[in-house]
Amino acid sequence: MDTLHLYEIDFYAWTQEQIGLLKAHQWEQLDAANLIEEIETLGRKERQELRNRLGILLGHLLKWQFQSEKRNNSWLGTIREQRIQIKLLLKDSPSLKSYLAEIFFAAYELGLALAIRETQLGEQIFPEVCPYTVEQTINPDFLPEPD
């Protein structure tokens, strides 16, 4: 079966075929265009996962700070879990650490949207600019004080 056709109809079979070709050093038979696309996609997914986890973390930090009367162990658990997941992502892909500063604003927007949706406090309650640094955000000992 044609490699390109296989890519379109059975992705898993295509990956297995590409692995076999790589192991056999059959470079000329590789589906280079699709391999390149898939590798680029993997890199984007890692960055997206980091941004999304950071957004969830920031949203829960905002909830913790601005709706302190409703603090609960579930929020604390989410904060801890997201920090652990971020730490693991950075351990597996250390080059993502430099990406943290680049995505911090976008992650804050995600977190802000989460906090507004889940607290129903209104956008004007929350800071327009993130009140935490990247370092504070991922620091397992940091929890913001009530506002």
PDB file of N, CA, C and O in Angstrom, residues 3 18 21 24-32:
ATOM      1  N   THR A   3       2.443   4.638   0.938  1.00  0.00           N
ATOM      2  CA  THR A   3       2.672   5.227   2.264  1.00  0.00           C
ATOM      3  C   THR A   3       1.770   6.429   2.516  1.00  0.00           C
ATOM      4  O   THR A   3       1.192   6.567   3.594  1.00  0.00           O
ATOM      5  N   GLN A  18       6.562   3.684   9.374  1.00  0.00           N
ATOM      6  CA  GLN A  18       7.642   4.674   9.412  1.00  0.00           C
ATOM      7  C   GLN A  18       8.728   4.250  10.406  1.00  0.00           C
ATOM      8  O   GLN A  18       9.918   4.410  10.143  1.00  0.00           O
ATOM      9  N   LEU A  21      10.786   1.591   8.744  1.00  0.00           N
ATOM     10  CA  LEU A  21      11.670   2.182   7.731  1.00  0.00           C
ATOM     11  C   LEU A  21      12.847   2.909   8.381  1.00  0.00           C
ATOM     12  O   LEU A  21      13.984   2.819   7.893  1.00  0.00           O
ATOM     13  N   ALA A  24      15.308   0.399   9.707  1.00  0.00           N
ATOM     14  CA  ALA A  24      16.000  -0.278   8.605  1.00  0.00           C
ATOM     15  C   ALA A  24      16.850   0.694   7.777  1.00  0.00           C
ATOM     16  O   ALA A  24      17.468   0.292   6.799  1.00  0.00           O
ATOM     17  N   HIS A  25      16.875   1.960   8.182  1.00  0.00           N
ATOM     18  CA  HIS A  25      17.645   2.994   7.463  1.00  0.00           C
ATOM     19  C   HIS A  25      17.218   3.097   6.000  1.00  0.00           C
ATOM     20  O   HIS A  25      18.043   3.388   5.128  1.00  0.00           O
ATOM     21  N   GLN A  26      15.953   2.936   5.757  1.00  0.00           N
ATOM     22  CA  GLN A  26      15.414   3.047   4.394  1.00  0.00           C
ATOM     23  C   GLN A  26      14.878   4.468   4.193  1.00  0.00           C
ATOM     24  O   GLN A  26      13.693   4.706   4.038  1.00  0.00           O
ATOM     25  N   TRP A  27      15.809   5.403   4.186  1.00  0.00           N
ATOM     26  CA  TRP A  27      15.493   6.825   4.178  1.00  0.00           C
ATOM     27  C   TRP A  27      14.654   7.234   2.979  1.00  0.00           C
ATOM     28  O   TRP A  27      13.748   8.057   3.113  1.00  0.00           O
ATOM     29  N   GLU A  28      14.953   6.676   1.834  1.00  0.00           N
ATOM     30  CA  GLU A  28      14.274   7.079   0.601  1.00  0.00           C
ATOM     31  C   GLU A  28      12.805   6.665   0.581  1.00  0.00           C
ATOM     32  O   GLU A  28      12.015   7.223  -0.159  1.00  0.00           O
ATOM     33  N   GLN A  29      12.423   5.714   1.402  1.00  0.00           N
ATOM     34  CA  GLN A  29      11.035   5.246   1.428  1.00  0.00           C
ATOM     35  C   GLN A  29      10.191   5.944   2.503  1.00  0.00           C
ATOM     36  O   GLN A  29       8.986   5.753   2.562  1.00  0.00           O
ATOM     37  N   LEU A  30      10.834   6.741   3.333  1.00  0.00           N
ATOM     38  CA  LEU A  30      10.105   7.448   4.390  1.00  0.00           C
ATOM     39  C   LEU A  30       9.137   8.473   3.798  1.00  0.00           C
ATOM     40  O   LEU A  30       9.400   9.075   2.759  1.00  0.00           O
ATOM     41  N   ASP A  31       8.060   8.687   4.482  1.00  0.00           N
ATOM     42  CA  ASP A  31       7.088   9.718   4.137  1.00  0.00           C
ATOM     43  C   ASP A  31       7.531  11.002   4.842  1.00  0.00           C
ATOM     44  O   ASP A  31       6.966  11.409   5.868  1.00  0.00           O
ATOM     45  N   ALA A  32       8.566  11.626   4.292  1.00  0.00           N
ATOM     46  CA  ALA A  32       9.229  12.755   4.954  1.00  0.00           C
ATOM     47  C   ALA A  32       8.279  13.918   5.228  1.00  0.00           C
ATOM     48  O   ALA A  32       8.300  14.497   6.321  1.00  0.00           O
TER      49      ALA A  32
END
